[in-house]
Amino acid sequence: TSNGERVSTIIDNVLQLSRRDTTRPERIELNAWLGEFLAEFRQTSEVDERVIHLIGPAGDLDVRVDPSHLYQLMWNLCENALKYGRRDNDDAPIELRTGRISTSDRPFLEIMDRGPGIAAADAERIFEPFFTAGRGGTGLGLFIARELAQCNRAVLIYEQRPGGGSIFRVVFADPQRWEIS
């Protein structure tokens, strides 16, 4: 995908935030989709699997989501992890993990880093539009990611990672409750 196409997709997705009925969910197998996404993200970002990789994909994991929304959401989260989720001179990888929430069986996808984390005072505001910790961002990446999750009946959650760093978790709609389309 060229940079021009990606910019066009970002613009389209921002426009879709005001037209949620344009969401086009499909049934996708998350781990296979994620493998393709990661290959493209690594190539474009010029990093290898030591920098960002998928850990322990546990079998097939079907989700119902608009693939273009998931693409943009994941691009925003992975790009943030590369920019803000690594300490200087640290080779701890960014890890992506999939699975099911044990209490609800809902599929999830986590982006985990070992960076400096997010200050507690900022953690409540990171999903607000135009909020930035002053490191050169636009303050739209996490806002758009959360809105795209919500368009697909998923939730995007931030939590501190035990031992240091951040976890951004996308919890998808319960596959047992998908609407027949």
mmCIF file of C-alpha atoms in Angstrom:
data_model
loop_
_atom_site.group_PDB
_atom_site.id
_atom_site.type_symbol
_atom_site.label_atom_id
_atom_site.label_comp_id
_atom_site.label_asym_id
_atom_site.label_seq_id
_atom_site.Cartn_x
_atom_site.Cartn_y
_atom_site.Cartn_z
ATOM 1 C CA THR A 1 0.000 0.000 0.000
ATOM 2 C CA SER A 2 1.412 3.373 -0.927
ATOM 3 C CA ASN A 3 1.567 6.286 1.478
ATOM 4 C CA GLY A 4 -1.004 8.115 -0.621
ATOM 5 C CA GLU A 5 -3.458 5.258 -0.279
ATOM 6 C CA ARG A 6 -2.860 5.150 3.476
ATOM 7 C CA VAL A 7 -3.512 8.897 3.804
ATOM 8 C CA SER A 8 -6.673 8.448 1.776
ATOM 9 C CA THR A 9 -7.757 5.629 4.107
ATOM 10 C CA ILE A 10 -7.123 7.844 7.149
ATOM 11 C CA ILE A 11 -9.242 10.614 5.637
ATOM 12 C CA ASP A 12 -11.989 8.135 4.766
ATOM 13 C CA ASN A 13 -11.981 6.707 8.275
ATOM 14 C CA VAL A 14 -12.118 10.147 9.892
ATOM 15 C CA LEU A 15 -15.120 10.924 7.705
ATOM 16 C CA GLN A 16 -16.689 7.610 8.710
ATOM 17 C CA LEU A 17 -16.530 8.615 12.357
ATOM 18 C CA SER A 18 -19.478 10.895 11.641
ATOM 19 C CA ARG A 19 -21.247 8.226 9.553
ATOM 20 C CA ARG A 20 -21.060 5.080 11.671
ATOM 21 C CA ASP A 21 -23.629 3.354 9.467
ATOM 22 C CA THR A 22 -20.952 3.032 6.779
ATOM 23 C CA THR A 23 -19.113 0.390 8.813
ATOM 24 C CA ARG A 24 -18.819 -2.770 6.700
ATOM 25 C CA PRO A 25 -18.104 -5.615 9.107
ATOM 26 C CA GLU A 26 -16.767 -8.913 7.798
ATOM 27 C CA ARG A 27 -15.914 -12.158 9.491
ATOM 28 C CA ILE A 28 -12.128 -12.455 9.549
ATOM 29 C CA GLU A 29 -9.685 -14.840 11.171
ATOM 30 C CA LEU A 30 -7.729 -12.455 13.396
ATOM 31 C CA ASN A 31 -4.365 -14.247 13.604
ATOM 32 C CA ALA A 32 -4.065 -14.683 9.821
ATOM 33 C CA TRP A 33 -5.105 -11.048 9.274
ATOM 34 C CA LEU A 34 -2.615 -9.908 11.907
ATOM 35 C CA GLY A 35 0.236 -11.812 10.263
ATOM 36 C CA GLU A 36 -0.399 -10.000 6.975
ATOM 37 C CA PHE A 37 -0.791 -6.654 8.733
ATOM 38 C CA LEU A 38 2.454 -7.116 10.680
ATOM 39 C CA ALA A 39 4.429 -8.013 7.548
ATOM 40 C CA GLU A 40 3.272 -4.782 5.883
ATOM 41 C CA PHE A 41 3.755 -2.662 9.003
ATOM 42 C CA ARG A 42 7.311 -3.960 9.521
ATOM 43 C CA GLN A 43 8.242 -3.362 5.893
ATOM 44 C CA THR A 44 6.841 0.174 5.839
ATOM 45 C CA SER A 45 8.341 1.045 9.242
ATOM 46 C CA GLU A 46 11.660 -0.622 8.339
ATOM 47 C CA VAL A 47 11.760 -2.801 11.467
ATOM 48 C CA ASP A 48 11.997 -6.565 11.838
ATOM 49 C CA GLU A 49 10.359 -9.199 14.030
ATOM 50 C CA ARG A 50 12.802 -8.470 16.874
ATOM 51 C CA VAL A 51 11.201 -5.020 17.192
ATOM 52 C CA ILE A 52 7.522 -5.962 16.858
ATOM 53 C CA HIS A 53 6.116 -9.467 16.774
ATOM 54 C CA LEU A 54 3.136 -11.688 17.462
ATOM 55 C CA ILE A 55 3.457 -13.936 20.497
ATOM 56 C CA GLY A 56 1.670 -17.238 20.911
ATOM 57 C CA PRO A 57 -1.297 -16.995 18.559
ATOM 58 C CA ALA A 58 -3.730 -19.519 20.007
ATOM 59 C CA GLY A 59 -5.558 -21.195 17.127
ATOM 60 C CA ASP A 60 -8.197 -19.639 14.915
ATOM 61 C CA LEU A 61 -9.885 -16.569 16.335
ATOM 62 C CA ASP A 62 -12.807 -15.247 14.304
ATOM 63 C CA VAL A 63 -13.895 -11.639 14.780
ATOM 64 C CA ARG A 64 -16.492 -9.503 13.053
ATOM 65 C CA VAL A 65 -14.999 -6.155 12.115
ATOM 66 C CA ASP A 66 -14.582 -3.747 9.221
ATOM 67 C CA PRO A 67 -11.077 -4.692 7.983
ATOM 68 C CA SER A 68 -10.235 -1.123 6.928
ATOM 69 C CA HIS A 69 -11.170 0.126 10.409
ATOM 70 C CA LEU A 70 -9.094 -2.585 12.087
ATOM 71 C CA TYR A 71 -6.174 -1.739 9.791
ATOM 72 C CA GLN A 72 -6.242 1.951 10.726
ATOM 73 C CA LEU A 73 -6.759 1.225 14.426
ATOM 74 C CA MET A 74 -3.807 -1.194 14.480
ATOM 75 C CA TRP A 75 -1.614 1.132 12.430
ATOM 76 C CA ASN A 76 -2.218 3.942 14.939
ATOM 77 C CA LEU A 77 -1.500 1.703 17.945
ATOM 78 C CA CYS A 78 1.622 0.086 16.460
ATOM 79 C CA GLU A 79 2.997 3.423 15.283
ATOM 80 C CA ASN A 80 2.466 4.870 18.765
ATOM 81 C CA ALA A 81 4.194 1.852 20.304
ATOM 82 C CA LEU A 82 7.216 2.406 18.042
ATOM 83 C CA LYS A 83 7.353 6.141 18.817
ATOM 84 C CA TYR A 84 6.509 6.191 22.512
ATOM 85 C CA GLY A 85 6.675 2.602 23.763
ATOM 86 C CA ARG A 86 10.417 2.047 23.672
ATOM 87 C CA ARG A 87 13.124 3.393 25.920
ATOM 88 C CA ASP A 88 16.420 4.639 24.508
ATOM 89 C CA ASN A 89 18.940 1.816 24.055
ATOM 90 C CA ASP A 90 16.269 -0.755 24.905
ATOM 91 C CA ASP A 91 15.743 -3.795 22.745
ATOM 92 C CA ALA A 92 12.576 -5.018 24.471
ATOM 93 C CA PRO A 93 10.175 -5.867 21.638
ATOM 94 C CA ILE A 94 6.677 -4.603 21.104
ATOM 95 C CA GLU A 95 4.462 -7.663 21.449
ATOM 96 C CA LEU A 96 1.071 -8.383 19.953
ATOM 97 C CA ARG A 97 -1.026 -11.098 21.527
ATOM 98 C CA THR A 98 -4.456 -12.505 20.777
ATOM 99 C CA GLY A 99 -6.782 -14.643 22.826
ATOM 100 C CA ARG A 100 -10.143 -14.753 24.541
ATOM 101 C CA ILE A 101 -11.239 -13.008 27.729
ATOM 102 C CA SER A 102 -11.714 -15.905 30.154
ATOM 103 C CA THR A 103 -14.921 -14.563 31.748
ATOM 104 C CA SER A 104 -16.784 -13.617 28.554
ATOM 105 C CA ASP A 105 -15.035 -15.595 25.768
ATOM 106 C CA ARG A 106 -14.782 -12.340 23.792
ATOM 107 C CA PRO A 107 -11.774 -12.255 21.428
ATOM 108 C CA PHE A 108 -9.068 -9.703 22.172
ATOM 109 C CA LEU A 109 -5.918 -8.283 20.644
ATOM 110 C CA GLU A 110 -3.221 -6.633 22.769
ATOM 111 C CA ILE A 111 -0.353 -4.340 21.833
ATOM 112 C CA MET A 112 2.178 -4.443 24.685
ATOM 113 C CA ASP A 113 5.382 -2.473 25.148
ATOM 114 C CA ARG A 114 8.064 -2.010 27.795
ATOM 115 C CA GLY A 115 8.400 1.739 27.334
ATOM 116 C CA PRO A 116 8.075 4.464 29.948
ATOM 117 C CA GLY A 117 4.298 4.036 30.150
ATOM 118 C CA ILE A 118 1.747 6.810 30.458
ATOM 119 C CA ALA A 119 1.617 9.097 33.474
ATOM 120 C CA ALA A 120 -1.398 8.384 35.674
ATOM 121 C CA ALA A 121 -2.564 11.996 35.279
ATOM 122 C CA ASP A 122 -2.533 11.599 31.480
ATOM 123 C CA ALA A 123 -4.025 8.083 31.328
ATOM 124 C CA GLU A 124 -7.575 9.354 31.812
ATOM 125 C CA ARG A 125 -7.216 11.776 28.895
ATOM 126 C CA ILE A 126 -5.270 9.841 26.236
ATOM 127 C CA PHE A 127 -8.396 9.050 24.188
ATOM 128 C CA GLU A 128 -9.591 12.669 24.107
ATOM 129 C CA PRO A 129 -9.279 14.412 20.733
ATOM 130 C CA PHE A 130 -6.191 16.611 20.434
ATOM 131 C CA PHE A 131 -4.763 15.496 23.782
ATOM 132 C CA THR A 132 -1.032 14.957 23.487
ATOM 133 C CA ALA A 133 1.710 14.527 26.043
ATOM 134 C CA GLY A 134 3.675 17.160 24.134
ATOM 135 C CA ARG A 135 5.917 14.848 22.121
ATOM 136 C CA GLY A 136 4.946 16.056 18.681
ATOM 137 C CA GLY A 137 1.776 14.042 18.052
ATOM 138 C CA THR A 138 -1.490 15.440 16.730
ATOM 139 C CA GLY A 139 -3.548 14.023 19.564
ATOM 140 C CA LEU A 140 -5.825 12.221 17.111
ATOM 141 C CA GLY A 141 -4.324 8.710 16.850
ATOM 142 C CA LEU A 142 -5.794 7.196 20.025
ATOM 143 C CA PHE A 143 -9.048 9.138 19.645
ATOM 144 C CA ILE A 144 -9.530 7.752 16.132
ATOM 145 C CA ALA A 145 -8.500 4.249 17.239
ATOM 146 C CA ARG A 146 -11.114 4.228 20.017
ATOM 147 C CA GLU A 147 -13.822 5.619 17.722
ATOM 148 C CA LEU A 148 -13.052 2.972 15.084
ATOM 149 C CA ALA A 149 -13.255 0.268 17.751
ATOM 150 C CA GLN A 150 -16.633 1.584 18.881
ATOM 151 C CA CYS A 151 -17.918 1.656 15.280
ATOM 152 C CA ASN A 152 -17.312 -2.102 15.279
ATOM 153 C CA ARG A 153 -18.851 -2.805 18.702
ATOM 154 C CA ALA A 154 -15.407 -3.341 20.181
ATOM 155 C CA VAL A 155 -13.713 -1.496 23.032
ATOM 156 C CA LEU A 156 -10.186 -0.104 23.257
ATOM 157 C CA ILE A 157 -8.710 -0.097 26.742
ATOM 158 C CA TYR A 158 -5.405 1.168 28.112
ATOM 159 C CA GLU A 159 -3.720 -0.226 31.184
ATOM 160 C CA GLN A 160 -0.268 -0.080 32.715
ATOM 161 C CA ARG A 161 1.763 -3.199 32.006
ATOM 162 C CA PRO A 162 2.992 -5.007 35.096
ATOM 163 C CA GLY A 163 6.764 -4.575 35.210
ATOM 164 C CA GLY A 164 6.616 -1.339 33.184
ATOM 165 C CA GLY A 165 5.166 -0.235 29.891
ATOM 166 C CA SER A 166 1.708 -0.103 28.360
ATOM 167 C CA ILE A 167 -0.988 -2.448 27.147
ATOM 168 C CA PHE A 168 -3.604 -1.361 24.626
ATOM 169 C CA ARG A 169 -6.305 -4.029 24.389
ATOM 170 C CA VAL A 170 -9.015 -4.257 21.734
ATOM 171 C CA VAL A 171 -11.880 -6.427 22.964
ATOM 172 C CA PHE A 172 -14.126 -7.476 20.089
ATOM 173 C CA ALA A 173 -17.872 -8.103 20.165
ATOM 174 C CA ASP A 174 -18.947 -11.481 21.494
ATOM 175 C CA PRO A 175 -18.892 -13.828 18.482
ATOM 176 C CA GLN A 176 -21.901 -15.677 19.923
ATOM 177 C CA ARG A 177 -23.963 -12.498 19.570
ATOM 178 C CA TRP A 178 -23.090 -11.443 16.057
ATOM 179 C CA GLU A 179 -26.019 -10.136 14.074
ATOM 180 C CA ILE A 180 -27.012 -12.091 11.013
ATOM 181 C CA SER A 181 -26.248 -9.854 8.049
#
